[in-house]
Short mmCIF file of N, CA and C in Angstrom, two decimals:
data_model
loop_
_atom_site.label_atom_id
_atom_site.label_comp_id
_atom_site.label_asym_id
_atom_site.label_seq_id
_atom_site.Cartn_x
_atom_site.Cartn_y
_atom_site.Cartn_z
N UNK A 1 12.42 -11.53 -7.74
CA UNK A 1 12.12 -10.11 -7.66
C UNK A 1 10.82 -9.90 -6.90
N UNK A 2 10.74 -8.88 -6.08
CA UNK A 2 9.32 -8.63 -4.68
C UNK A 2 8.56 -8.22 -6.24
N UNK A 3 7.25 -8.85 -5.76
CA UNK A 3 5.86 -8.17 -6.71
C UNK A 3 5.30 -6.95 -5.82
N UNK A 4 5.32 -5.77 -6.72
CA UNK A 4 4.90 -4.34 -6.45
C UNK A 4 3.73 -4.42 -5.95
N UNK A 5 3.40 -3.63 -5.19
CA UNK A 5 1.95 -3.26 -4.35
C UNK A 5 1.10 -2.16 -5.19
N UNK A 6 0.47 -2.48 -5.43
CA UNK A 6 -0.63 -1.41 -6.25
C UNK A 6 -1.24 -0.64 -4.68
N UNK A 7 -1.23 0.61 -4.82
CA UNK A 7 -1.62 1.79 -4.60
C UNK A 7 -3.02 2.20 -4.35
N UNK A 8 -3.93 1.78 -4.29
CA UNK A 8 -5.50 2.68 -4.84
C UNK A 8 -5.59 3.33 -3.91
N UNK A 9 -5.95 4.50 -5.18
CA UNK A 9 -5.92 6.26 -4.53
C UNK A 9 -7.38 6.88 -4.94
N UNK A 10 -7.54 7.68 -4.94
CA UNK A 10 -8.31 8.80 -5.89
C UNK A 10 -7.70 9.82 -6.55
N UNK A 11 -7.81 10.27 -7.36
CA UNK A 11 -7.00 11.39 -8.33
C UNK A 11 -6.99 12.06 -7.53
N UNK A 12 -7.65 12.84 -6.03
CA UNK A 12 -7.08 13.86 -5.06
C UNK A 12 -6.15 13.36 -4.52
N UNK A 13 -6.12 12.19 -4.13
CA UNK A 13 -4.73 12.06 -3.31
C UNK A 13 -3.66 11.45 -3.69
N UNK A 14 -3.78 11.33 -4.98
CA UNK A 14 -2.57 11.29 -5.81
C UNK A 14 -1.94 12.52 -6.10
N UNK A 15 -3.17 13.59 -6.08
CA UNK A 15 -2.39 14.86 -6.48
C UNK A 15 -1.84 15.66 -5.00
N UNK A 16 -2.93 15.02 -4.20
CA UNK A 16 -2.01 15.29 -2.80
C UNK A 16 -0.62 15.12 -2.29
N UNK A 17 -0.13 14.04 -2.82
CA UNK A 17 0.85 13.19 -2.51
C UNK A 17 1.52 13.80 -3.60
N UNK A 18 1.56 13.83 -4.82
CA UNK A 18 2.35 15.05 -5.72
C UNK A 18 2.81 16.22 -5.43
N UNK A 19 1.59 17.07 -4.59
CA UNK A 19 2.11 18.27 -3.83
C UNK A 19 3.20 18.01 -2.79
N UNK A 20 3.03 16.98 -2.19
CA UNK A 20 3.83 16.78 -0.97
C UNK A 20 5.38 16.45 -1.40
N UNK A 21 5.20 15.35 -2.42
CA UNK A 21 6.51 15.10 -2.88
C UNK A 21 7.54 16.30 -3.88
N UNK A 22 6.58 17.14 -4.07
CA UNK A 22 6.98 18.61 -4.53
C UNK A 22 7.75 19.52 -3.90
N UNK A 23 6.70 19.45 -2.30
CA UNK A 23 7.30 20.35 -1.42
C UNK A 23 8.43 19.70 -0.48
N UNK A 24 8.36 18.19 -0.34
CA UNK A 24 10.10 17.60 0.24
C UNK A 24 10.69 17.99 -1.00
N UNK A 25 10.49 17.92 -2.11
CA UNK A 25 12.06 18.39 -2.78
C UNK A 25 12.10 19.53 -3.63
N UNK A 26 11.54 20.54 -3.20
CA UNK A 26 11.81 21.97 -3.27
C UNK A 26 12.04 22.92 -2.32
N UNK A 27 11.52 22.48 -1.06
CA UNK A 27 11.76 23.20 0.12
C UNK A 27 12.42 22.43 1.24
N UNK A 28 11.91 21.35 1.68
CA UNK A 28 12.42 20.58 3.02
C UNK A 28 13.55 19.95 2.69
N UNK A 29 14.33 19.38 1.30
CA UNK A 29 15.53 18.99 0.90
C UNK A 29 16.20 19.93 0.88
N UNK A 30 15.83 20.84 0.49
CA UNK A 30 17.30 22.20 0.65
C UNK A 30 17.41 22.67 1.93
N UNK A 31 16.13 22.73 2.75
CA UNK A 31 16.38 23.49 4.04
C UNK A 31 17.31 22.62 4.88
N UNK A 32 17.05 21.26 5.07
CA UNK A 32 17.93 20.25 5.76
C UNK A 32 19.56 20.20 5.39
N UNK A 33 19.97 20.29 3.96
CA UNK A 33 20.81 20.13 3.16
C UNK A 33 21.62 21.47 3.91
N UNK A 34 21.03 22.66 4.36
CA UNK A 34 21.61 24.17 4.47
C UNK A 34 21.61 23.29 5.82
N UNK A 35 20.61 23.07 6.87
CA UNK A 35 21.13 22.87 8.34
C UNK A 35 22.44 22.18 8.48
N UNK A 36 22.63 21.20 7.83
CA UNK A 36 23.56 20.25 7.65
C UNK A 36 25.11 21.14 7.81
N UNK A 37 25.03 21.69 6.52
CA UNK A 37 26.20 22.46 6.57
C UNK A 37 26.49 23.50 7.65
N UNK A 38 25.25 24.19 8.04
CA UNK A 38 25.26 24.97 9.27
C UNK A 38 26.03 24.16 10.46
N UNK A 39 25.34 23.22 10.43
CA UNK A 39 25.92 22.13 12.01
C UNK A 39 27.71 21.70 11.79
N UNK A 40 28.16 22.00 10.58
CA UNK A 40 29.34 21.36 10.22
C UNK A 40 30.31 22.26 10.62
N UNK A 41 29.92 23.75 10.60
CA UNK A 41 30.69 24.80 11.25
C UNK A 41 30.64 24.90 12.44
N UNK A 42 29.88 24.02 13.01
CA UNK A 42 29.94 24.48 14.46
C UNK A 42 31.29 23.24 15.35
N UNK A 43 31.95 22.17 14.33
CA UNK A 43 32.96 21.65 14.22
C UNK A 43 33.18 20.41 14.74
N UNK A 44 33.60 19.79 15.56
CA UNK A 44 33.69 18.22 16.31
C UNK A 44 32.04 17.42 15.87
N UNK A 45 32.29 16.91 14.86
CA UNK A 45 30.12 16.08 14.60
C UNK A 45 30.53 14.86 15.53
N UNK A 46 31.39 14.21 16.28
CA UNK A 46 30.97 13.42 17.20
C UNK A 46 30.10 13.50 18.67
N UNK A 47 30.14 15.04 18.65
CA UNK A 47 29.59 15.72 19.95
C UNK A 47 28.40 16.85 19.21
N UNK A 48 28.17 16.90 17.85
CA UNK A 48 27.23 17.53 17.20
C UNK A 48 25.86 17.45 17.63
N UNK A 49 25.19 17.77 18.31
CA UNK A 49 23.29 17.42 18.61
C UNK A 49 22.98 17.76 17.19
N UNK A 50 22.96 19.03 16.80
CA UNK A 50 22.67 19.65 15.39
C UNK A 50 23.18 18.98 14.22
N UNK A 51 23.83 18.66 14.30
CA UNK A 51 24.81 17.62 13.08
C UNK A 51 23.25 16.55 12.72
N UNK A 52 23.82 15.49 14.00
CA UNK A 52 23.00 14.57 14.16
C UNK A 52 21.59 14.80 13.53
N UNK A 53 20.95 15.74 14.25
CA UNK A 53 19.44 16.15 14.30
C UNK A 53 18.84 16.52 12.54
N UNK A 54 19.89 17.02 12.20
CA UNK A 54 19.64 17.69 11.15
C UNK A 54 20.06 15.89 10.28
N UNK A 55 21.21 15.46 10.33
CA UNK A 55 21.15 14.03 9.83
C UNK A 55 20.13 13.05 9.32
N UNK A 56 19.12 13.17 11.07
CA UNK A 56 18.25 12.57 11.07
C UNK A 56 16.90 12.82 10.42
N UNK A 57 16.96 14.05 9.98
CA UNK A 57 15.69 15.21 9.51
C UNK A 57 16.02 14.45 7.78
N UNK A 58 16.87 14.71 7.41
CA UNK A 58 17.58 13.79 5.94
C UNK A 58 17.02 12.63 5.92
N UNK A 59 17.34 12.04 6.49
CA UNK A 59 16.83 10.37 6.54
C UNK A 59 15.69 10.31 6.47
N UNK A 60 14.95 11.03 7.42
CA UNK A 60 13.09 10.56 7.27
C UNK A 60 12.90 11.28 5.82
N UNK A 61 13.05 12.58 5.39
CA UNK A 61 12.51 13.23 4.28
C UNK A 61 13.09 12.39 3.16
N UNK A 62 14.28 12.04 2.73
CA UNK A 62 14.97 11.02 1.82
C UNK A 62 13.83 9.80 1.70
N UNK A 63 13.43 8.93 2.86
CA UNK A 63 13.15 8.09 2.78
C UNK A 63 11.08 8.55 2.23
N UNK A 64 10.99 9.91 2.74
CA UNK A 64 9.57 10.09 2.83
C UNK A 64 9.38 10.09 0.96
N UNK A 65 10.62 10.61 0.41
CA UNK A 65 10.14 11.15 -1.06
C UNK A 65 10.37 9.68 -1.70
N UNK A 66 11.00 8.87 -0.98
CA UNK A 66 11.23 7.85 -1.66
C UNK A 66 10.14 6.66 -1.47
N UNK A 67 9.18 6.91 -0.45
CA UNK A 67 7.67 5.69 -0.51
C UNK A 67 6.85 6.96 -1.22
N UNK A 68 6.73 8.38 -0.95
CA UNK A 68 5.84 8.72 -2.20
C UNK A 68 6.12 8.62 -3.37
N UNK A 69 7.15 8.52 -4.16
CA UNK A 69 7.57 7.94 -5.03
C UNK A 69 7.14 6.25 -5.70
N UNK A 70 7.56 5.74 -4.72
CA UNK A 70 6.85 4.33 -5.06
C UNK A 70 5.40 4.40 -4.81
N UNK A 71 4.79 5.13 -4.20
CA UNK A 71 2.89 5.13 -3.96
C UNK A 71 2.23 5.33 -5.26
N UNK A 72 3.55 6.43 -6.09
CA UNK A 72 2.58 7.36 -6.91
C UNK A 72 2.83 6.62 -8.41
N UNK A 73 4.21 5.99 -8.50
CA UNK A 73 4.68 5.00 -9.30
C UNK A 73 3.83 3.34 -9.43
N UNK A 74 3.43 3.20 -8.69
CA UNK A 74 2.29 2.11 -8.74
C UNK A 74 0.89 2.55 -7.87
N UNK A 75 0.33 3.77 -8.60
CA UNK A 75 -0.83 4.40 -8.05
C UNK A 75 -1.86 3.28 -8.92
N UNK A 76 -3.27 3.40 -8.36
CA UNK A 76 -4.03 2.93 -9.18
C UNK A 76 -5.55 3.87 -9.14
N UNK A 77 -5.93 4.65 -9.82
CA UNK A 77 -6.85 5.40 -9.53
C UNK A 77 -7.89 4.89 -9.69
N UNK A 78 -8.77 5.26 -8.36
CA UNK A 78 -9.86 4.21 -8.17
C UNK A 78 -11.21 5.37 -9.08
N UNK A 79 -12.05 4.83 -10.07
CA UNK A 79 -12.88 5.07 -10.86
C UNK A 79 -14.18 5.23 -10.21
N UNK A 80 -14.92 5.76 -9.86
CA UNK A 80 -16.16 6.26 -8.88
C UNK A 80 -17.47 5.78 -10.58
N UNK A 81 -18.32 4.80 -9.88
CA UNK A 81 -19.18 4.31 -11.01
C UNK A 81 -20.07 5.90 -10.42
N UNK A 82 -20.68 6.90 -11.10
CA UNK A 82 -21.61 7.60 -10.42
C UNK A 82 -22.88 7.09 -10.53
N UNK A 83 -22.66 6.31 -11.52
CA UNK A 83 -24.65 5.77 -11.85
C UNK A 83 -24.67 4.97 -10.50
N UNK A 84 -23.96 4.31 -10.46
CA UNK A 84 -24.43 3.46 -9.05
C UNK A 84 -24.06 3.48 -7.47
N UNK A 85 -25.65 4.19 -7.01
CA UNK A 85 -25.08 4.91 -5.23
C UNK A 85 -26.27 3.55 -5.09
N UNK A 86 -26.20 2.41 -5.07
CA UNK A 86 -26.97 1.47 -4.35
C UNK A 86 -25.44 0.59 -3.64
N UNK A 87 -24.43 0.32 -4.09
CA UNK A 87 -23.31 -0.58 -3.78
C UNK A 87 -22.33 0.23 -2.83
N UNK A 88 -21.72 -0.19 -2.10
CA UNK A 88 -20.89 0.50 -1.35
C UNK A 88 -19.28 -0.28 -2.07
N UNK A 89 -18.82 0.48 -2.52
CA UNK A 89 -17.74 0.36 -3.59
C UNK A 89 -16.18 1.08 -3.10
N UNK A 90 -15.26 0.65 -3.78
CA UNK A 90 -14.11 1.82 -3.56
C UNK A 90 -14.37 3.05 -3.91
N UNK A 91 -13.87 4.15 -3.26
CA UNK A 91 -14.14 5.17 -3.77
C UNK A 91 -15.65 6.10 -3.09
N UNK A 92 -16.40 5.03 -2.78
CA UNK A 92 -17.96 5.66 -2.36
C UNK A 92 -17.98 6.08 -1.11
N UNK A 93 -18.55 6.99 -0.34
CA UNK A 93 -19.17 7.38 0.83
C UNK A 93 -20.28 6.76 1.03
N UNK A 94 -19.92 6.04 2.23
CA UNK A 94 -21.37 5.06 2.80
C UNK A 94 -21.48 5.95 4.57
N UNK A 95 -22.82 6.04 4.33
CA UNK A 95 -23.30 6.35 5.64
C UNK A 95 -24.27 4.89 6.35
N UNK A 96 -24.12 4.89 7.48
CA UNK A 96 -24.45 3.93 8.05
C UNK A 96 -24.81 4.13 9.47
N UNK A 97 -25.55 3.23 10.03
CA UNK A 97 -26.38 3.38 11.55
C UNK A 97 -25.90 1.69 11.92
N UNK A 98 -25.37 2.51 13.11
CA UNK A 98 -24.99 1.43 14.33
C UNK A 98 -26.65 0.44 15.07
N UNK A 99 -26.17 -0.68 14.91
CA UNK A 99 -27.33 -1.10 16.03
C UNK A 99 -26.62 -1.90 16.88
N UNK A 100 -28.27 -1.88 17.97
CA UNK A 100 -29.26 -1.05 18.52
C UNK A 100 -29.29 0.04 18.43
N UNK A 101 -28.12 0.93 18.90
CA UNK A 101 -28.24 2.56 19.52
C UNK A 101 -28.47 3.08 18.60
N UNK A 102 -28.42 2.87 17.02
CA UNK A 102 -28.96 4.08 16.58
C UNK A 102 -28.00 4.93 15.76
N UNK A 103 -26.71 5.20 16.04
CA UNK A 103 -25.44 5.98 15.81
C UNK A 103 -25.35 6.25 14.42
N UNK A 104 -25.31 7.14 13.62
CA UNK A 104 -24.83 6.89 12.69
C UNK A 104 -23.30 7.69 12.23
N UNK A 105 -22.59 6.94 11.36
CA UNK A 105 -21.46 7.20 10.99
C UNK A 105 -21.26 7.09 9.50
N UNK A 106 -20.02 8.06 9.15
CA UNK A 106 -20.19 8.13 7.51
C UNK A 106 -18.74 8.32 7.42
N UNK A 107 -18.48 7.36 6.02
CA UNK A 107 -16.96 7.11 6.31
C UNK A 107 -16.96 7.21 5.00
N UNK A 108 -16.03 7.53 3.68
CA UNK A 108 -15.43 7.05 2.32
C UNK A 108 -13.91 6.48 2.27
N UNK A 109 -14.56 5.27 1.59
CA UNK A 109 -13.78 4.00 1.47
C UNK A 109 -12.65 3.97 0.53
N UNK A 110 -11.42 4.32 0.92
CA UNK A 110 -10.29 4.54 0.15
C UNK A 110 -9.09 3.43 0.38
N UNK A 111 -7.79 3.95 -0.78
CA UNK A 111 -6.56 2.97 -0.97
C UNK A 111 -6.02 3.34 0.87
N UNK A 112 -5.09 2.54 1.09
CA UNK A 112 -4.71 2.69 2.65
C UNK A 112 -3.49 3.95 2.16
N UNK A 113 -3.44 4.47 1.02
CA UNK A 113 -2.23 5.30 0.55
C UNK A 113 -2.94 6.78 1.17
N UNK A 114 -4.63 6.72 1.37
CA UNK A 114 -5.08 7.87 1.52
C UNK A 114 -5.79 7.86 2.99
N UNK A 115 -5.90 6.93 3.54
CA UNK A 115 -6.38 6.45 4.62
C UNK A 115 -6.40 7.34 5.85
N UNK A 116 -7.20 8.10 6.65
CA UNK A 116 -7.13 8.48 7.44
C UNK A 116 -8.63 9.05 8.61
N UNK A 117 -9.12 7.92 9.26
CA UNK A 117 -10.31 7.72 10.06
C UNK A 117 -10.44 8.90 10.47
N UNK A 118 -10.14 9.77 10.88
CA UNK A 118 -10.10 10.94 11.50
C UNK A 118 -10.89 11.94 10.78
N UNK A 119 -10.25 12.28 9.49
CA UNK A 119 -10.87 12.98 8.52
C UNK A 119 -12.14 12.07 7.59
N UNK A 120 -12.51 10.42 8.35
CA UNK A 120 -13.81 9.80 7.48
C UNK A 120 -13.26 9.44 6.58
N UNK A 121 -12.25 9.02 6.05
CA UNK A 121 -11.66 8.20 5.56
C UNK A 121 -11.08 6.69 5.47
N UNK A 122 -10.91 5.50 5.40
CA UNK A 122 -11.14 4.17 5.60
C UNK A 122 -10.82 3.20 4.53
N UNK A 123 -9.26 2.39 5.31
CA UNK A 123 -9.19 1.48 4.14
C UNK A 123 -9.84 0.95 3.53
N UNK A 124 -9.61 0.53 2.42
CA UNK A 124 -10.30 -0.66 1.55
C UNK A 124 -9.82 -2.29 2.32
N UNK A 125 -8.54 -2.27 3.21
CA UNK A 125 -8.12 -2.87 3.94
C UNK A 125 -8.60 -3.41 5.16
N UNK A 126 -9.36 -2.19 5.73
CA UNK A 126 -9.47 -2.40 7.24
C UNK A 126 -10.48 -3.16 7.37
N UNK A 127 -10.90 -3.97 8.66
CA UNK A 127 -12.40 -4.95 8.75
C UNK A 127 -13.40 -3.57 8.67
N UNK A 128 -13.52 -2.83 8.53
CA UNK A 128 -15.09 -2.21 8.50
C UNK A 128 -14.87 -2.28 7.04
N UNK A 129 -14.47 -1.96 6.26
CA UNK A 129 -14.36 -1.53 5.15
C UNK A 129 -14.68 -3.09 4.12
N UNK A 130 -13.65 -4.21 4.66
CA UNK A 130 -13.90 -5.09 4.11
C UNK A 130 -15.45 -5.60 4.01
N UNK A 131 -16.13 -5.55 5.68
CA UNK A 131 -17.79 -5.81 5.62
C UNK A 131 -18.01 -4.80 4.79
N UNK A 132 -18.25 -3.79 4.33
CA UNK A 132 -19.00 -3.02 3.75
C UNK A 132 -19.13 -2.99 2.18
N UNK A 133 -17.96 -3.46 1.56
CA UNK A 133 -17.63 -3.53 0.21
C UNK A 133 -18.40 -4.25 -0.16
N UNK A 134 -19.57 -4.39 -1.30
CA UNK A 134 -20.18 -4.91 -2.07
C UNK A 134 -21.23 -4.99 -1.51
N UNK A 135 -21.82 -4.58 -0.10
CA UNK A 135 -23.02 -4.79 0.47
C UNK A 135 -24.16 -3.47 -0.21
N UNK A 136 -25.08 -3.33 -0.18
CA UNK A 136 -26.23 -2.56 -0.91
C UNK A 136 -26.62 -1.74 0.36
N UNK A 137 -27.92 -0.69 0.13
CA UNK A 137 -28.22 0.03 1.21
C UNK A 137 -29.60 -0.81 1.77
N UNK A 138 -29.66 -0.56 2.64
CA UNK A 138 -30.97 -1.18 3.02
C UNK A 138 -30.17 -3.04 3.88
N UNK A 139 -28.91 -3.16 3.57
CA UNK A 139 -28.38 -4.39 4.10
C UNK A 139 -27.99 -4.09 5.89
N UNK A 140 -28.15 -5.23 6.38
CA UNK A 140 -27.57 -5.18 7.85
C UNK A 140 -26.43 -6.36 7.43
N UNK A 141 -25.03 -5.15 8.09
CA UNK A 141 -23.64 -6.29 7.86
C UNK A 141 -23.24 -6.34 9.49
N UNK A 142 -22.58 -7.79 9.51
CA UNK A 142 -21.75 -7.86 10.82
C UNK A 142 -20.62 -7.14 10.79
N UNK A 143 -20.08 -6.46 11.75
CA UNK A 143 -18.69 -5.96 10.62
C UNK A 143 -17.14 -6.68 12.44
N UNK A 144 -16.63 -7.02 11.89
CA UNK A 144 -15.36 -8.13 13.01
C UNK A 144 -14.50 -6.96 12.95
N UNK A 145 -14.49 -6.40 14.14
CA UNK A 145 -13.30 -5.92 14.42
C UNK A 145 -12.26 -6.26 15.60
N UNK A 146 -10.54 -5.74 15.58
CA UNK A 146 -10.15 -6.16 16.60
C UNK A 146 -11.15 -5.56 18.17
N UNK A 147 -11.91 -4.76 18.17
CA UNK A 147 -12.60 -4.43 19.51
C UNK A 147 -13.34 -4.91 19.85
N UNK A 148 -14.56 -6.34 19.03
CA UNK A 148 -15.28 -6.72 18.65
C UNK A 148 -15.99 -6.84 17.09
N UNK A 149 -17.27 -7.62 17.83
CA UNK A 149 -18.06 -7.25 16.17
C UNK A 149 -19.38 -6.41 16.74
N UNK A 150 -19.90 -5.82 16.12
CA UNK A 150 -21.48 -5.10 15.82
C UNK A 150 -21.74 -4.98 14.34
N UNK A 151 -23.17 -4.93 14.35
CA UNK A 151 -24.01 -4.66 13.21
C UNK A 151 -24.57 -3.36 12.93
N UNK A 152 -24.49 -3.17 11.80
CA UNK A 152 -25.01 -1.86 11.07
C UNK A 152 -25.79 -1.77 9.80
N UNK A 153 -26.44 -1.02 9.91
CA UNK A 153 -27.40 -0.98 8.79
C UNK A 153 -27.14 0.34 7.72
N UNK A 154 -26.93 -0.02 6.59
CA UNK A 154 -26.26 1.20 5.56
C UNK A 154 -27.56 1.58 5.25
N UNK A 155 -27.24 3.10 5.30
CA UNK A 155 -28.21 4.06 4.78
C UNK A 155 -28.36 4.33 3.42
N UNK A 156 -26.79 5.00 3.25
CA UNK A 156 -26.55 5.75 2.10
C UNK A 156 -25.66 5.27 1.42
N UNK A 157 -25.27 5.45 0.03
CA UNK A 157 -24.07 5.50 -0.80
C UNK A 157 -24.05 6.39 -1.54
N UNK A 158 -23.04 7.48 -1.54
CA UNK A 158 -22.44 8.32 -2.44
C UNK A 158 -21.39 8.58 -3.07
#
């Protein structure tokens, strides 16, 4: 039997991912379910675009409620220590300065279930994330990425 993947989330994006799996199956399962039948009147589904399309709209949403399902079924909610902003931990916002130049960047370190760099967000998975976990403020880490490596010096933890 496959051993389950634990999840680590934060209670927002568990409840995020609740909303979502709410709204595929209260709204986007019925709306597809109605196209479906719509496309069936229009008669021959071997020559259907709409048939198909709408088919295919099923499949991703089916399959979408079915990994939020398993995300939220082996969630693990990651616990934020608040006494301690010296560690850069799951769960924490670390700000940090690039060297030489100076740069600084501020990222919080989450499950890859919530993951998204864009919005400053950052596996617990990814190589920055891995250098950063357990390091203190005031530390200079190497951090290996596929683009290279550079060093940074953590400012903050929150």
């Amino acid at each position: 039997m496959a051993e389950e993947q634990s999840y680590y989330m934060t209670e927002d994006g568990k409840r995020k991912l609740e909303e979502e799996l709410e709204e595929l199956k209260t709204v986007r399962r019925p709306e597809v379910v109605e196209r479906i039948k719509i496309a069936r009147d229009f008669g021959d589904l071997s020559e259907n675009s709409e048939y198909d399309a709408a088919k295919d709209e099923q499949a991703f949403v089916e399959a979408r409620i079915s990994q939020i399902e398993n995300m939220i079924r082996y969630a693990v909610i990651i616990e934020n220590d608040d006494d301690n902003n010296e560690i850069v931990q799951l769960g924490k916002t670390v700000i940090f300065e690039e060297l030489p130049d100076g740069d600084e960047e501020e990222y919080q370190i989450v499950g890859s279930a919530e993951a998204d760099p864009f919005e400053g967000r950052i596996s617990n998975d990814s190589p920055m994330a891995q250098s950063l976990l357990g390091k203190k403020i005031g530390d200079q880490v190497m951090v290996q990425t596929p683009g290279g490596e550079f060093e940074v010096k953590i400012k903050e933890v929150k």
